Amino acid sequence: MSDKHAFDTAQIHAGANPDPATGARQIPIYQTTAYVFRDAEHAANLFNLAEVGNIYSRLTNPTVSALGERIAGLEGGMGAVCCSSGHAAQIMALFPLMGPGLNIVASTRLYGGTIQQFTNTIKKFGWSCTFVDFDDLDAIEAAVDDNTRAIFCESIANPGGYITDLDAVAKVADKVGLPVIVDNTTATPYLCRPIEHGATLVVHSTTKYLTGNGTVTGGCVVDSGQFDWGKSGKFPSLAGPEPAYHGLNFYEALGGMAFTFHSIAIGLRDLGMTMNPQGAHYTLMGIETLSLRMRKHVENAKSVATWLENDPRIDFVTYAGLESSPYYDRIPRICPEGAGALFTFAVKGGYDACVKLVDSLDLFSHVANLGDTRSLIIHSASTTHRQLTPEQQEAAGAAPNVVRVSIGTEDAGDIIADLDQALSKATA
Ligand SMILES: *Cc1c(COP(=O)(O)O)cnc(C)c1O
């Protein structure tokens, strides 16, 4: 499904053929729950996966499918499944791989909500997660045991905008025969394409940069189609007779599309974390301008981070696009178009100064979100990372003296002026 066009072209055209029924150039919003079968045989074929088509919108919907195809095209994947949110996508990515008693190994540097989901909630399914520092490759390998089924990290990682060495992580995963799942939300496929660095699955919160303007929640799992699910015998749902689908061996029947079909035919069917066509429409509109926005996000983030780093009221800035960052050298290889627009900075005066800063900004919005055209700020320690222990906060890069910013596409001068006046109040 990889699109042969340049990125600026593919973000507009991938998955977007004129509507076969009406010729509509833009992808229609197929606002329907069900689809009429031609006859009883057609219905039976669809349910047997002998023919591909729409049955019911919990499983597939043409608008949602177009979005999946577009994201798969931009990521260079073979197939994709869209979900109701980024968190739903994470569960969908793990669902075919996991079972009671099995675990994943994940980076300590993740979106706060993901740390929460992996620490407590997945235990209710009998799954568990071991968190390690992904800059320590030996620690990743040491954390893997016989019950590990996946290795999980973010490409540009929360909250500091750290760059994960995806090639190195994939090498470890290869050695131990496990799939790598990369959350590419913060980078977007414009800045980073994890599959080119060995990722098996790519997950997205489409809520963020892909939609781009803070209007809808959504998620997506892209499958590279490259992983051999049969080799180790560790993935019986994908490469053995699957009782949840009358004993079908998805890998034998569908090869590189096994994960995608399993996720639709069983994941969406039984977990029901479906994206709705209206949501898919907003995200399709957003993606048409993804590269244009990301260029401006990156340019602004560089200006703002440079200004902050030179300001005496600031202790440090984590932006990987600054030469002072230990991750700076990874940019040309991992995210050649830039280090994104999400980072943290430490304010002299600690927790109290951070809270005062957040309350003193005018242009910035104080929200638990990122990847909006608007500049956003949050004090992670008192909000998204509040329920983590101080050690977890520190390991995640969300210590009490730092704030996280998502730099928008406004005028850089206006963004800096707002930070300047608020920092004066916060550190007075
Ligand atoms: C927001 C986010 C999520 C969760 O996505 P939702 O759409 O809010 O469910 C996961 N990972 C990252 C990196 C995110 O920024």
Coordinates of N, CA and C in Angstrom, one line a residue, residues 236-351:
P236 N 0.0 -17.5 18.4 CA -1.0 -18.5 17.9 C -2.3 -17.8 17.3
S237 N -2.6 -16.6 17.8 CA -3.8 -15.9 17.4 C -3.7 -15.6 15.9
L238 N -2.4 -15.2 15.5 CA -2.2 -14.8 14.1 C -1.8 -16.0 13.2
A239 N -1.0 -16.9 13.8 CA -0.4 -17.9 13.0 C -0.7 -19.4 13.4
G240 N -1.9 -19.5 14.1 CA -2.4 -20.8 14.4 C -3.9 -20.8 14.2
P241 N -4.6 -21.9 14.4 CA -6.1 -21.8 14.2 C -6.7 -20.9 15.3
E242 N -7.4 -19.8 14.8 CA -7.9 -18.8 15.7 C -9.4 -19.2 16.0
P243 N -9.6 -19.7 17.3 CA -11.0 -20.1 17.6 C -12.0 -19.0 17.5
A244 N -11.6 -17.7 17.7 CA -12.5 -16.6 17.6 C -12.9 -16.3 16.1
Y245 N -12.3 -17.0 15.1 CA -12.8 -16.9 13.8 C -12.8 -18.3 13.1
H246 N -13.6 -19.1 13.6 CA -13.8 -20.5 13.1 C -12.5 -21.2 12.7
G247 N -11.5 -21.0 13.5 CA -10.3 -21.8 13.3 C -9.4 -21.3 12.2
L248 N -9.6 -20.1 11.6 CA -8.8 -19.6 10.5 C -7.4 -19.3 11.0
N249 N -6.4 -19.7 10.2 CA -5.0 -19.3 10.4 C -4.8 -18.0 9.5
F250 N -4.8 -16.9 10.2 CA -4.8 -15.6 9.4 C -3.5 -15.5 8.7
Y251 N -2.4 -15.9 9.3 CA -1.1 -15.7 8.6 C -1.0 -16.6 7.4
E252 N -1.5 -17.8 7.5 CA -1.4 -18.7 6.4 C -2.3 -18.2 5.2
A253 N -3.5 -17.7 5.6 CA -4.5 -17.3 4.6 C -4.1 -15.9 4.0
L254 N -3.6 -15.0 4.8 CA -3.5 -13.6 4.4 C -2.1 -13.0 4.4
G255 N -1.1 -13.8 4.8 CA 0.3 -13.3 4.8 C 0.5 -12.0 5.4
G256 N 1.1 -11.1 4.7 CA 1.4 -9.7 5.2 C 0.2 -8.9 5.7
M257 N -1.0 -9.3 5.3 CA -2.2 -8.6 5.7 C -2.9 -9.3 7.0
A258 N -2.2 -10.3 7.5 CA -2.8 -11.1 8.6 C -3.2 -10.2 9.8
F259 N -2.3 -9.3 10.2 CA -2.5 -8.5 11.4 C -3.7 -7.6 11.1
T260 N -3.7 -6.9 10.0 CA -4.8 -6.0 9.6 C -6.2 -6.7 9.6
F261 N -6.2 -7.8 9.0 CA -7.5 -8.6 8.9 C -8.0 -9.1 10.3
H262 N -7.0 -9.6 11.0 CA -7.3 -10.0 12.4 C -7.9 -8.9 13.2
S263 N -7.3 -7.7 13.1 CA -7.7 -6.5 13.9 C -9.1 -6.1 13.5
I264 N -9.5 -6.2 12.2 CA -10.8 -5.8 11.8 C -11.8 -6.9 12.2
A265 N -11.5 -8.2 11.7 CA -12.4 -9.3 11.9 C -12.7 -9.7 13.3
I266 N -11.7 -9.5 14.2 CA -11.8 -9.9 15.6 C -11.7 -8.7 16.5
G267 N -10.7 -7.9 16.3 CA -10.4 -6.8 17.2 C -11.6 -5.8 17.2
L268 N -11.9 -5.3 16.1 CA -13.0 -4.3 16.0 C -14.4 -5.0 16.2
R269 N -14.5 -6.2 15.7 CA -15.8 -6.9 15.9 C -16.1 -7.1 17.4
D270 N -15.1 -7.5 18.2 CA -15.4 -7.9 19.6 C -15.0 -6.8 20.6
L271 N -14.1 -5.9 20.3 CA -13.7 -4.9 21.2 C -14.5 -3.6 20.9
G272 N -14.8 -3.4 19.6 CA -15.7 -2.3 19.2 C -15.1 -0.9 19.3
M273 N -13.8 -0.8 19.3 CA -13.2 0.6 19.4 C -13.1 1.2 18.1
T274 N -14.2 1.4 17.4 CA -14.3 1.8 16.0 C -14.2 3.3 15.8
M275 N -13.5 3.8 14.8 CA -13.5 5.2 14.5 C -14.8 5.5 13.7
N276 N -15.4 6.6 13.9 CA -16.7 6.9 13.1 C -16.3 7.7 11.9
P277 N -17.2 7.7 10.8 CA -16.8 8.3 9.6 C -16.6 9.8 9.6
Q278 N -17.4 10.5 10.5 CA -17.2 11.9 10.7 C -15.8 12.2 11.2
G279 N -15.4 11.4 12.2 CA -14.0 11.6 12.7 C -13.0 11.4 11.6
A280 N -13.2 10.3 10.8 CA -12.2 10.0 9.8 C -12.2 11.2 8.8
H281 N -13.3 11.8 8.5 CA -13.4 12.9 7.5 C -12.5 14.1 8.0
Y282 N -12.6 14.4 9.3 CA -11.8 15.6 9.8 C -10.3 15.2 9.7
T283 N -10.0 14.0 10.0 CA -8.6 13.6 10.0 C -8.0 13.6 8.6
L284 N -8.9 13.1 7.6 CA -8.5 13.1 6.2 C -8.2 14.6 5.8
M285 N -9.1 15.5 6.2 CA -8.9 16.9 5.8 C -7.6 17.4 6.4
G286 N -7.3 17.0 7.7 CA -6.1 17.5 8.3 C -4.8 17.0 7.6
I287 N -4.8 15.7 7.3 CA -3.6 15.1 6.7 C -3.2 15.8 5.4
E288 N -4.2 16.3 4.7 CA -3.9 17.0 3.4 C -2.8 18.1 3.5
T289 N -2.8 18.7 4.7 CA -1.8 19.8 4.9 C -0.7 19.4 5.9
L290 N -0.5 18.1 6.2 CA 0.4 17.7 7.2 C 1.8 18.2 7.1
S291 N 2.4 18.0 5.9 CA 3.8 18.5 5.8 C 3.9 20.0 5.9
L292 N 2.9 20.7 5.3 CA 3.0 22.2 5.4 C 3.0 22.6 6.8
R293 N 2.1 22.0 7.6 CA 2.1 22.4 9.1 C 3.3 21.9 9.8
M294 N 3.8 20.7 9.5 CA 4.9 20.2 10.3 C 6.2 21.1 10.1
R295 N 6.3 21.5 8.8 CA 7.5 22.4 8.5 C 7.5 23.7 9.4
K296 N 6.3 24.2 9.5 CA 6.1 25.4 10.4 C 6.2 25.1 11.9
H297 N 5.7 24.0 12.3 CA 5.8 23.6 13.7 C 7.3 23.5 14.0
V298 N 8.1 22.8 13.2 CA 9.5 22.5 13.4 C 10.3 23.9 13.5
E299 N 10.0 24.7 12.5 CA 10.7 26.0 12.4 C 10.4 26.9 13.7
N300 N 9.1 26.9 14.1 CA 8.8 27.6 15.3 C 9.4 27.0 16.5
A301 N 9.4 25.7 16.6 CA 9.9 25.0 17.8 C 11.4 25.3 18.0
K302 N 12.1 25.4 16.8 CA 13.5 25.7 16.8 C 13.8 27.1 17.4
S303 N 13.0 28.1 16.9 CA 13.1 29.5 17.3 C 12.8 29.6 18.8
V304 N 11.7 29.0 19.2 CA 11.3 29.1 20.6 C 12.3 28.5 21.6
A305 N 12.7 27.2 21.2 CA 13.7 26.5 22.0 C 15.0 27.2 22.1
T306 N 15.5 27.8 21.0 CA 16.7 28.6 21.1 C 16.6 29.8 21.9
W307 N 15.5 30.5 21.8 CA 15.3 31.6 22.7 C 15.2 31.3 24.2
L308 N 14.5 30.2 24.5 CA 14.4 29.7 25.9 C 15.8 29.4 26.4
E309 N 16.6 28.6 25.6 CA 17.9 28.2 26.1 C 18.8 29.3 26.5
N310 N 18.6 30.4 25.8 CA 19.5 31.6 26.1 C 18.9 32.5 27.2
D311 N 17.7 32.1 27.8 CA 17.1 33.0 28.7 C 17.5 32.6 30.1
P312 N 18.0 33.6 30.9 CA 18.5 33.3 32.3 C 17.4 32.7 33.2
R313 N 16.1 32.9 32.9 CA 15.1 32.4 33.8 C 14.9 30.9 33.6
I314 N 15.6 30.3 32.7 CA 15.4 28.9 32.3 C 16.6 28.0 32.7
D315 N 16.4 26.9 33.3 CA 17.5 26.0 33.7 C 18.0 25.1 32.5
F316 N 17.0 24.5 31.8 CA 17.4 23.7 30.6 C 16.2 23.5 29.7
V317 N 16.5 23.2 28.5 CA 15.5 23.0 27.4 C 15.8 21.6 26.8
T318 N 14.8 20.7 26.7 CA 15.1 19.4 26.2 C 15.0 19.2 24.7
Y319 N 14.7 20.2 23.9 CA 14.4 20.1 22.5 C 15.6 19.4 21.8
A320 N 15.4 18.3 21.1 CA 16.4 17.6 20.4 C 17.0 18.3 19.2
G321 N 16.3 19.3 18.8 CA 16.8 20.2 17.7 C 17.9 21.2 18.1
L322 N 18.2 21.2 19.4 CA 19.3 22.1 19.9 C 20.5 21.3 19.9
E323 N 21.6 21.9 19.5 CA 22.9 21.2 19.5 C 23.3 20.7 20.9
S324 N 22.8 21.3 21.9 CA 23.1 20.9 23.3 C 22.5 19.6 23.7
S325 N 21.5 19.2 22.9 CA 20.8 17.9 23.2 C 21.6 16.7 23.0
P326 N 21.6 15.7 23.9 CA 22.3 14.5 23.6 C 21.6 13.7 22.5
Y327 N 20.4 14.1 22.0 CA 19.7 13.4 20.9 C 19.9 14.1 19.6
Y328 N 20.6 15.2 19.6 CA 20.8 16.0 18.4 C 21.4 15.2 17.2
D329 N 22.4 14.3 17.5 CA 23.1 13.5 16.5 C 22.1 12.5 15.8
R330 N 21.0 12.2 16.5 CA 20.1 11.1 15.9 C 19.2 11.7 14.9
I331 N 19.1 13.0 14.8 CA 18.1 13.7 14.0 C 18.2 13.3 12.5
P332 N 19.5 13.5 11.9 CA 19.6 13.2 10.5 C 19.2 11.8 10.1
R333 N 19.4 10.9 11.0 CA 19.1 9.5 10.7 C 17.6 9.1 11.0
I334 N 17.1 9.5 12.1 CA 15.8 9.1 12.6 C 14.6 10.0 12.1
C335 N 14.9 11.3 12.2 CA 13.8 12.2 11.7 C 14.4 13.4 11.0
P336 N 14.8 13.1 9.7 CA 15.6 14.1 8.9 C 14.9 15.4 8.7
E337 N 13.6 15.4 8.7 CA 12.9 16.7 8.5 C 12.7 17.5 9.7
G338 N 13.3 17.1 10.8 CA 13.2 17.9 12.0 C 12.8 17.1 13.3
A339 N 13.0 17.8 14.4 CA 12.9 17.1 15.7 C 11.5 17.3 16.3
G340 N 10.5 17.7 15.5 CA 9.2 17.9 16.0 C 9.0 19.3 16.7
A341 N 7.9 19.4 17.5 CA 7.6 20.6 18.1 C 7.1 20.4 19.6
L342 N 7.5 19.3 20.2 CA 7.2 19.0 21.5 C 8.4 18.9 22.4
F343 N 8.5 19.6 23.5 CA 9.6 19.5 24.4 C 9.3 20.1 25.7
T344 N 10.2 19.9 26.6 CA 10.0 20.5 28.0 C 11.1 21.5 28.3
F345 N 10.8 22.4 29.2 CA 11.9 23.2 29.7 C 11.7 23.4 31.2
A346 N 12.8 23.6 31.9 CA 12.8 23.7 33.4 C 12.9 25.2 33.7
V347 N 12.0 25.6 34.6 CA 11.9 27.0 35.0 C 12.6 27.1 36.4
K348 N 13.5 28.2 36.5 CA 14.1 28.4 37.8 C 12.9 28.8 38.7
G349 N 12.9 28.2 39.9 CA 11.8 28.5 40.8 C 10.9 27.3 41.0
G350 N 11.2 26.2 40.2 CA 10.6 24.9 40.4 C 9.1 24.8 40.2
Y351 N 8.4 24.0 41.0 CA 7.0 23.7 40.9 C 6.2 25.0 40.9

